[in-house]
């Protein structure tokens, strides 16, 4: 595949065949001149047979954007040589495109001999861009010594019968397809509109030289000519990267790298290989085909060589200069055949990212040009300090030394705050172990070391011992001791014991380091948004990340991080995840879900966050999102993630089949109440309740949710299940007219296990933990009870989310329950294994909740007369009223009895007086009960 980068392009091809003269002579008087400069005998003129094979050649081709065109050039007939054919392709702009893409499907011409000299003696093909000088590179095909060459890539099934396989009896000399592209659609070369790539400034009167300046503020990309298509032959490109703006006291280091293994592949073999090795090659291994990239530590080719690279299919960890200039020189041999053996079939050339790092000029992270990488620290001038490895690439066979020298009566204490070892499986030996750290007790420069028994004393005279090796670290499975907690902030600081550090037994300690490269990042499309308060983002448009570029699956994670008092507002403008997947809005839960239900192996866009550090929550699953119905969401936490997942692709799929476009913004929220932090919203216990919904502004005096609509997590205790009691009825797709839903999830679940239409009434909906329906004792298990002390693999916690606007306070309660046992070991026959049972839900309650004055069973069975007795079952208000009434009746009865007894006593006295008077008996004195006759009232 060839991408031609100018708007008006031409493909000039000069063809010849085996045994044909190299010169082109004019036709004689006995010959007819064809337009393609062939000569046909006059007796063949107008004989009904087409002898001039110039129907395809010597023409100009146009086309429309979005269409693919195919043409063939047949082999010339004998007697029509020499043969010349010119094909011109013009992209005239607008709907006719700005770029031309040529894909060679079949090619058979001449004989290939060498990559460097006289490689195509019997005929060749050239490609010329009118906007560039002719570089005189040649393509041909034939035998390379006695070996047969297979053209092009392999077929999709890995066999040799691919579309470019050559058959000697085939009459087609060239078959190609061509397309016309618009520049803004060529994002792999020029970048997305919102993040354009800076490809450097052209150097006048050169074919491909470019200059990059001040890449600390630009998105600099170093690309091979015609990237991502095949680069031309017979070229040498100079890419000079320099940094002119440097802060005071700093030194600029230039680094080039490529984390994406699909975007770097420089041809390294003189025949297509079948092993598909994913490994970089270095040094002399790149001089077989003479296509290679050289990095110079400076501005000219007279500077030191940092690396010579070719091949690819693996990440390039990084090449870093020791100053503000880095020169990359790319060389391609003059002769080749036009098929490149890329592991991804369509990856050609390279693209490198440019980074600029500023380091302190006086630090050990910088080695001045021309100086040795050697540092010496003495306790006479500095008792303690920090050491740092160089931040730039080291030249071959370079070793950095740090000599820590103490007084004779002192020792050296060394501890590592941070150590990073990078393993390079993509690099061939010996580069796999280029990071070698050596720690030595003593000073190898003087070869003196104190014996162990003189650890804190000065060594005796004439003591000369060989330094002791404390450790050599080369591979990632063996690392030095690291004491990272000694400088932790505040109360988190930890001491650094001898087991996490190194203490010399002599007054000297030496470190040496050879090589070193920063590690590559595994996923090239992951993004984290933290700085900008708003912006656009989209799925990758790199064809090499999709099936058409050779990838079988893709997973990109977009992370949005805000301050603790902020939230992330997400909006997906449009999306598509294949033809078989659609987005469905569930009215029952007020959620967006994928039509496949989140099945494994299906493409989807997942929106997730973690309301608690160990609990993930899936907010939505998206597939197809039309522009007229965008998806919007506000996060619960300051951190939100969007996962773009395509588990399986074919060679037909690319970024037009799977994509999304969106925007985000950071929203300020009111300071969160301490009662609403993650810890307060994580509830536990054998039973309890909480309130959700409502607002203090709209409902005066009513209980409201102080945490607004933040989710709650109820954790199960002792391995029991949770029974959640929600006010309202189960929501079906169109059965709820409320503006809110109560969605209950199992933590980490993809969709709610229940959705409730809330209502402030006496109707309730019961929801159980995951596994309750299939728990032992439910008729679908072993018949055994899951004891409270045991746990199944699935979580039994429940997460409650309030979706929509819940304006009425809603009280939610939970109880820990478990299934009744059918049989239990060591239990007496006839024993009741569930004495505290809720028959309406077939569950056992903890004994602490039985008859505690609050109903936990849905029907109140645990507080009924059968459970607690007659008096215990009667309400205490009625019992108190009955007691008062009984006491009143008893007092009234006592008053009546007393009154009756007094009346009877008075009547008895009066009767006795009457009886005495009737017998004439008089008292010696007057009767005290009667007043004197003379007294006046």
CSV table of N, CA, C and O in Angstrom, one decimal, residues 417-458:
chain,number,residue,atom,x,y,z
A,417,UNK,N,14.9,5.0,47.6
A,417,UNK,CA,13.5,5.5,47.7
A,417,UNK,C,12.6,5.0,46.6
A,417,UNK,O,11.4,4.8,46.7
A,418,UNK,N,13.3,4.8,45.4
A,418,UNK,CA,12.6,4.3,44.2
A,418,UNK,C,13.5,3.6,43.3
A,418,UNK,O,14.7,4.1,43.1
A,419,UNK,N,13.1,2.5,42.8
A,419,UNK,CA,14.0,1.8,41.8
A,419,UNK,C,13.0,1.2,40.8
A,419,UNK,O,12.0,0.5,41.2
A,420,UNK,N,13.4,1.4,39.6
A,420,UNK,CA,12.5,0.9,38.5
A,420,UNK,C,13.4,0.1,37.5
A,420,UNK,O,14.3,0.7,36.9
A,421,UNK,N,13.1,-1.2,37.4
A,421,UNK,CA,13.9,-2.0,36.4
A,421,UNK,C,13.0,-2.3,35.2
A,421,UNK,O,11.8,-2.7,35.4
A,422,UNK,N,13.5,-2.1,34.1
A,422,UNK,CA,12.7,-2.3,32.8
A,422,UNK,C,13.3,-3.5,32.1
A,422,UNK,O,14.5,-3.6,31.8
A,423,UNK,N,12.4,-4.4,31.8
A,423,UNK,CA,12.7,-5.6,31.1
A,423,UNK,C,12.3,-5.4,29.6
A,423,UNK,O,11.2,-4.9,29.4
A,424,UNK,N,13.2,-5.8,28.7
A,424,UNK,CA,12.9,-5.5,27.3
A,424,UNK,C,12.8,-6.8,26.5
A,424,UNK,O,13.7,-7.3,25.8
A,425,UNK,N,11.7,-7.5,26.6
A,425,UNK,CA,11.5,-8.8,25.8
A,425,UNK,C,11.5,-8.5,24.3
A,425,UNK,O,11.7,-9.5,23.6
A,426,UNK,N,11.2,-7.3,23.9
A,426,UNK,CA,11.1,-7.0,22.5
A,426,UNK,C,12.5,-6.8,21.9
A,426,UNK,O,12.7,-6.8,20.7
A,427,UNK,N,13.5,-6.7,22.7
A,427,UNK,CA,14.9,-6.5,22.2
A,427,UNK,C,15.7,-7.8,22.3
A,427,UNK,O,15.5,-8.6,23.2
A,428,UNK,N,16.5,-8.0,21.3
A,428,UNK,CA,17.3,-9.2,21.3
A,428,UNK,C,18.5,-9.1,22.3
A,428,UNK,O,18.8,-8.1,22.7
A,429,UNK,N,19.1,-10.3,22.6
A,429,UNK,CA,20.2,-10.2,23.5
A,429,UNK,C,21.4,-9.5,22.8
A,429,UNK,O,21.5,-9.5,21.6
A,430,UNK,N,22.2,-8.7,23.5
A,430,UNK,CA,22.3,-8.7,25.0
A,430,UNK,C,21.5,-7.5,25.6
A,430,UNK,O,21.7,-7.2,26.7
A,431,UNK,N,20.7,-6.8,24.8
A,431,UNK,CA,20.0,-5.7,25.3
A,431,UNK,C,19.0,-6.0,26.3
A,431,UNK,O,18.4,-5.2,27.0
A,432,UNK,N,18.6,-7.3,26.5
A,432,UNK,CA,17.6,-7.7,27.5
A,432,UNK,C,18.1,-7.4,28.9
A,432,UNK,O,17.3,-7.3,29.8
A,433,UNK,N,19.4,-7.3,29.1
A,433,UNK,CA,19.9,-7.1,30.4
A,433,UNK,C,20.8,-5.9,30.4
A,433,UNK,O,21.9,-5.9,31.0
A,434,UNK,N,20.4,-4.8,29.8
A,434,UNK,CA,21.2,-3.6,29.7
A,434,UNK,C,21.2,-2.8,31.0
A,434,UNK,O,22.1,-2.1,31.3
A,435,UNK,N,20.1,-2.9,31.8
A,435,UNK,CA,20.1,-2.2,33.1
A,435,UNK,C,20.7,-3.1,34.2
A,435,UNK,O,20.1,-4.0,34.7
A,436,UNK,N,22.0,-2.8,34.4
A,436,UNK,CA,22.7,-3.6,35.4
A,436,UNK,C,23.2,-2.7,36.5
A,436,UNK,O,24.0,-1.8,36.3
A,437,UNK,N,22.7,-2.9,37.7
A,437,UNK,CA,23.0,-2.1,38.9
A,437,UNK,C,23.9,-3.0,39.8
A,437,UNK,O,23.6,-4.1,40.1
A,438,UNK,N,25.1,-2.4,40.2
A,438,UNK,CA,26.0,-3.1,41.0
A,438,UNK,C,26.3,-2.3,42.3
A,438,UNK,O,26.5,-1.1,42.2
A,439,UNK,N,26.1,-2.9,43.5
A,439,UNK,CA,26.4,-2.3,44.8
A,439,UNK,C,27.6,-3.0,45.4
A,439,UNK,O,27.6,-4.2,45.6
A,440,UNK,N,28.6,-2.2,45.7
A,440,UNK,CA,29.9,-2.8,46.2
A,440,UNK,C,30.2,-2.1,47.6
A,440,UNK,O,30.2,-0.9,47.7
A,441,UNK,N,30.6,-3.0,48.5
A,441,UNK,CA,31.1,-2.5,49.8
A,441,UNK,C,32.6,-2.2,49.7
A,441,UNK,O,33.4,-3.1,49.7
A,442,UNK,N,32.9,-1.0,49.5
A,442,UNK,CA,34.3,-0.6,49.3
A,442,UNK,C,34.4,0.3,48.1
A,442,UNK,O,33.4,0.7,47.5
A,443,UNK,N,35.7,0.7,47.8
A,443,UNK,CA,35.9,1.6,46.7
A,443,UNK,C,36.8,0.8,45.7
A,443,UNK,O,38.0,0.6,45.9
A,444,UNK,N,36.2,0.3,44.6
A,444,UNK,CA,37.0,-0.4,43.6
A,444,UNK,C,38.2,0.4,43.0
A,444,UNK,O,39.2,-0.1,42.5
A,445,UNK,N,38.1,1.8,43.1
A,445,UNK,CA,39.1,2.6,42.5
A,445,UNK,C,40.4,2.5,43.3
A,445,UNK,O,41.5,2.6,42.8
A,446,UNK,N,40.3,2.2,44.6
A,446,UNK,CA,41.5,2.1,45.5
A,446,UNK,C,41.6,0.7,46.0
A,446,UNK,O,42.6,0.3,46.6
A,447,UNK,N,40.6,-0.2,45.8
A,447,UNK,CA,40.6,-1.6,46.2
A,447,UNK,C,40.9,-1.7,47.7
A,447,UNK,O,41.7,-2.5,48.1
A,448,UNK,N,40.3,-0.8,48.5
A,448,UNK,CA,40.5,-0.9,49.9
A,448,UNK,C,39.1,-1.1,50.6
A,448,UNK,O,38.1,-0.5,50.2
A,449,UNK,N,39.1,-2.0,51.5
A,449,UNK,CA,37.8,-2.2,52.3
A,449,UNK,C,38.2,-2.7,53.7
A,449,UNK,O,39.2,-3.5,53.8
A,450,UNK,N,37.4,-2.3,54.6
A,450,UNK,CA,37.7,-2.7,56.0
A,450,UNK,C,37.1,-4.1,56.3
A,450,UNK,O,36.1,-4.4,55.7
A,451,UNK,N,37.8,-4.9,57.1
A,451,UNK,CA,37.2,-6.2,57.5
A,451,UNK,C,36.0,-6.0,58.3
A,451,UNK,O,35.8,-4.9,59.0
A,452,UNK,N,35.1,-6.9,58.4
A,452,UNK,CA,33.8,-6.8,59.2
A,452,UNK,C,34.0,-6.5,60.6
A,452,UNK,O,33.2,-5.7,61.2
A,453,UNK,N,35.1,-7.0,61.3
A,453,UNK,CA,35.2,-6.8,62.7
A,453,UNK,C,35.7,-5.4,63.1
A,453,UNK,O,35.8,-5.0,64.2
A,454,UNK,N,36.1,-4.6,62.1
A,454,UNK,CA,36.5,-3.2,62.3
A,454,UNK,C,35.5,-2.3,61.7
A,454,UNK,O,35.8,-1.3,61.0
A,455,UNK,N,34.2,-2.6,61.9
A,455,UNK,CA,33.1,-1.9,61.2
A,455,UNK,C,33.1,-0.4,61.5
A,455,UNK,O,33.0,0.4,60.6
A,456,UNK,N,33.3,0.0,62.8
A,456,UNK,CA,33.2,1.4,63.1
A,456,UNK,C,34.5,2.0,63.5
A,456,UNK,O,34.6,3.1,64.1
A,457,UNK,N,35.6,1.3,63.4
A,457,UNK,CA,36.9,1.8,63.7
A,457,UNK,C,37.7,1.9,62.4
A,457,UNK,O,37.4,1.4,61.4
A,458,UNK,N,38.7,2.7,62.6
A,458,UNK,CA,39.6,3.0,61.4
A,458,UNK,C,40.3,1.7,61.1
A,458,UNK,O,40.7,0.9,62.0
